[in-house]
C-alpha positions as protocol buffer text, in pm:
chain_id: "A"
residue {
  index: 1
  type: MET
  ca { x: -2594 y: -17 z: -819 }
}
residue {
  index: 2
  type: ASN
  ca { x: -2661 y: 253 z: -1075 }
}
residue {
  index: 3
  type: TYR
  ca { x: -2325 y: 435 z: -1079 }
}
residue {
  index: 4
  type: TYR
  ca { x: -2070 y: 419 z: -1357 }
}
residue {
  index: 5
  type: VAL
  ca { x: -1717 y: 527 z: -1437 }
}
residue {
  index: 6
  type: TYR
  ca { x: -1682 y: 712 z: -1765 }
}
residue {
  index: 7
  type: LEU
  ca { x: -1397 y: 835 z: -1981 }
}
residue {
  index: 8
  type: LEU
  ca { x: -1398 y: 1138 z: -2208 }
}
residue {
  index: 9
  type: LEU
  ca { x: -1208 y: 1108 z: -2536 }
}
residue {
  index: 10
  type: ASP
  ca { x: -1090 y: 1377 z: -2772 }
}
residue {
  index: 11
  type: PRO
  ca { x: -1245 y: 1288 z: -3112 }
}
residue {
  index: 12
  type: ARG
  ca { x: -952 y: 1447 z: -3294 }
}
residue {
  index: 13
  type: ASN
  ca { x: -712 y: 1176 z: -3174 }
}
residue {
  index: 14
  type: ASN
  ca { x: -935 y: 935 z: -2975 }
}
residue {
  index: 15
  type: LYS
  ca { x: -718 y: 983 z: -2665 }
}
residue {
  index: 16
  type: ILE
  ca { x: -873 y: 967 z: -2320 }
}
residue {
  index: 17
  type: PHE
  ca { x: -831 y: 1295 z: -2134 }
}
residue {
  index: 18
  type: TYR
  ca { x: -1069 y: 1269 z: -1837 }
}
residue {
  index: 19
  type: CYS
  ca { x: -1208 y: 1005 z: -1600 }
}
residue {
  index: 20
  type: GLY
  ca { x: -1514 y: 1056 z: -1383 }
}
residue {
  index: 21
  type: LYS
  ca { x: -1787 y: 873 z: -1197 }
}
residue {
  index: 22
  type: GLY
  ca { x: -2156 y: 943 z: -1196 }
}
residue {
  index: 23
  type: LYS
  ca { x: -2509 y: 823 z: -1244 }
}
residue {
  index: 24
  type: GLY
  ca { x: -2785 y: 924 z: -1479 }
}
residue {
  index: 25
  type: ASP
  ca { x: -2669 y: 1192 z: -1721 }
}
residue {
  index: 26
  type: ARG
  ca { x: -2373 y: 1311 z: -1511 }
}
residue {
  index: 27
  type: TRP
  ca { x: -2131 y: 1273 z: -1800 }
}
residue {
  index: 28
  type: LYS
  ca { x: -2334 y: 1522 z: -2005 }
}
residue {
  index: 29
  type: SER
  ca { x: -2253 y: 1798 z: -1757 }
}
residue {
  index: 30
  type: HIS
  ca { x: -1923 y: 1841 z: -1941 }
}
residue {
  index: 31
  type: LEU
  ca { x: -2104 y: 1950 z: -2257 }
}
residue {
  index: 32
  type: GLY
  ca { x: -2300 y: 2250 z: -2133 }
}
residue {
  index: 33
  type: GLU
  ca { x: -2285 y: 2507 z: -1859 }
}
residue {
  index: 34
  type: TRP
  ca { x: -1978 y: 2486 z: -1641 }
}
residue {
  index: 35
  type: SER
  ca { x: -1972 y: 2439 z: -1269 }
}
residue {
  index: 36
  type: GLY
  ca { x: -1756 y: 2744 z: -1209 }
}
residue {
  index: 37
  type: ASN
  ca { x: -1431 y: 2561 z: -1140 }
}
residue {
  index: 38
  type: GLY
  ca { x: -1241 y: 2859 z: -1276 }
}
residue {
  index: 39
  type: LYS
  ca { x: -1093 y: 2967 z: -1606 }
}
residue {
  index: 40
  type: ASN
  ca { x: -787 y: 2749 z: -1559 }
}
residue {
  index: 41
  type: ASN
  ca { x: -973 y: 2418 z: -1536 }
}
residue {
  index: 42
  type: PRO
  ca { x: -785 y: 2191 z: -1781 }
}
residue {
  index: 43
  type: THR
  ca { x: -1088 y: 1972 z: -1858 }
}
residue {
  index: 44
  type: GLU
  ca { x: -1311 y: 2268 z: -1932 }
}
residue {
  index: 45
  type: ASN
  ca { x: -1040 y: 2434 z: -2141 }
}
residue {
  index: 46
  type: ARG
  ca { x: -984 y: 2118 z: -2344 }
}
residue {
  index: 47
  type: ILE
  ca { x: -1355 y: 2076 z: -2414 }
}
residue {
  index: 48
  type: ARG
  ca { x: -1405 y: 2444 z: -2502 }
}
residue {
  index: 49
  type: ASN
  ca { x: -1111 y: 2422 z: -2743 }
}
residue {
  index: 50
  type: MET
  ca { x: -1268 y: 2115 z: -2903 }
}
residue {
  index: 51
  type: GLN
  ca { x: -1608 y: 2280 z: -2927 }
}
residue {
  index: 52
  type: SER
  ca { x: -1460 y: 2594 z: -3083 }
}
residue {
  index: 53
  type: LYS
  ca { x: -1339 y: 2370 z: -3366 }
}
residue {
  index: 54
  type: GLY
  ca { x: -1677 y: 2198 z: -3408 }
}
residue {
  index: 55
  type: PHE
  ca { x: -1609 y: 1884 z: -3204 }
}
residue {
  index: 56
  type: GLN
  ca { x: -1764 y: 1732 z: -2892 }
}
residue {
  index: 57
  type: PRO
  ca { x: -1590 y: 1488 z: -2662 }
}
residue {
  index: 58
  type: LYS
  ca { x: -1681 y: 1122 z: -2696 }
}
residue {
  index: 59
  type: VAL
  ca { x: -1785 y: 926 z: -2390 }
}
residue {
  index: 60
  type: LYS
  ca { x: -1685 y: 570 z: -2312 }
}
residue {
  index: 61
  type: PHE
  ca { x: -1847 y: 392 z: -2020 }
}
residue {
  index: 62
  type: TYR
  ca { x: -1555 y: 216 z: -1856 }
}
residue {
  index: 63
  type: ARG
  ca { x: -1758 y: 27 z: -1590 }
}
residue {
  index: 64
  type: GLU
  ca { x: -2134 y: 27 z: -1524 }
}
residue {
  index: 65
  type: ASN
  ca { x: -2389 y: -97 z: -1269 }
}
residue {
  index: 66
  type: LEU
  ca { x: -2172 y: -12 z: -970 }
}
residue {
  index: 67
  type: SER
  ca { x: -2237 y: 100 z: -616 }
}
residue {
  index: 68
  type: GLU
  ca { x: -2111 y: 449 z: -538 }
}
residue {
  index: 69
  type: ASP
  ca { x: -1820 y: 305 z: -339 }
}
residue {
  index: 70
  type: GLN
  ca { x: -1725 y: 71 z: -623 }
}
residue {
  index: 71
  type: ALA
  ca { x: -1742 y: 355 z: -876 }
}
residue {
  index: 72
  type: HIS
  ca { x: -1527 y: 579 z: -658 }
}
residue {
  index: 73
  type: SER
  ca { x: -1265 y: 306 z: -610 }
}
residue {
  index: 74
  type: ILE
  ca { x: -1246 y: 223 z: -983 }
}
residue {
  index: 75
  type: GLU
  ca { x: -1233 y: 592 z: -1078 }
}
residue {
  index: 76
  type: GLU
  ca { x: -955 y: 660 z: -829 }
}
residue {
  index: 77
  type: LYS
  ca { x: -746 y: 364 z: -946 }
}
residue {
  index: 78
  type: TYR
  ca { x: -788 y: 462 z: -1312 }
}
residue {
  index: 79
  type: ILE
  ca { x: -691 y: 824 z: -1246 }
}
residue {
  index: 80
  type: GLU
  ca { x: -393 y: 721 z: -1034 }
}
residue {
  index: 81
  type: LYS
  ca { x: -264 y: 491 z: -1309 }
}
residue {
  index: 82
  type: HIS
  ca { x: -315 y: 745 z: -1592 }
}
residue {
  index: 83
  type: PHE
  ca { x: -286 y: 1077 z: -1406 }
}
residue {
  index: 84
  type: ASP
  ca { x: -10 y: 1221 z: -1626 }
}
residue {
  index: 85
  type: SER
  ca { x: -224 y: 1192 z: -1941 }
}
residue {
  index: 86
  type: LEU
  ca { x: -552 y: 1317 z: -1788 }
}
residue {
  index: 87
  type: THR
  ca { x: -692 y: 1663 z: -1722 }
}
residue {
  index: 88
  type: ASN
  ca { x: -827 y: 1553 z: -1382 }
}
residue {
  index: 89
  type: LEU
  ca { x: -701 y: 1796 z: -1118 }
}
residue {
  index: 90
  type: LYS
  ca { x: -656 y: 1535 z: -848 }
}
residue {
  index: 91
  type: ILE
  ca { x: -662 y: 1160 z: -806 }
}
residue {
  index: 92
  type: SER
  ca { x: -939 y: 1141 z: -548 }
}
residue {
  index: 93
  type: ALA
  ca { x: -1264 y: 1330 z: -583 }
}
residue {
  index: 94
  type: ASN
  ca { x: -1413 y: 1166 z: -274 }
}
residue {
  index: 95
  type: PRO
  ca { x: -1556 y: 1433 z: -44 }
}
residue {
  index: 96
  type: GLN
  ca { x: -1381 y: 1457 z: 290 }
}
residue {
  index: 97
  type: ILE
  ca { x: -1587 y: 1337 z: 582 }
}
residue {
  index: 98
  type: THR
  ca { x: -1588 y: 1582 z: 869 }
}
residue {
  index: 99
  type: ILE
  ca { x: -1692 y: 1509 z: 1225 }
}
């Protein structure tokens, strides 16, 4: 029960632009080196634009102390509800189970 769902906000207008789940310092991964998702990643582009103007995204912990399944479910529901205003590329980030 150590997962959380977090939201990233643009400090220039305090609008939420990304929703994710994680544990530990996962949310901080958005502030440094990039995972290589490509140059057209909307979240990365938004953050780089912010940083080029001297800003860093704010983080808001939406829900905490969750199991991984709970965190995934809450994240997915949040993204689905707000998808049009987020930079998330897809609603579900749950890895596909292969047999």
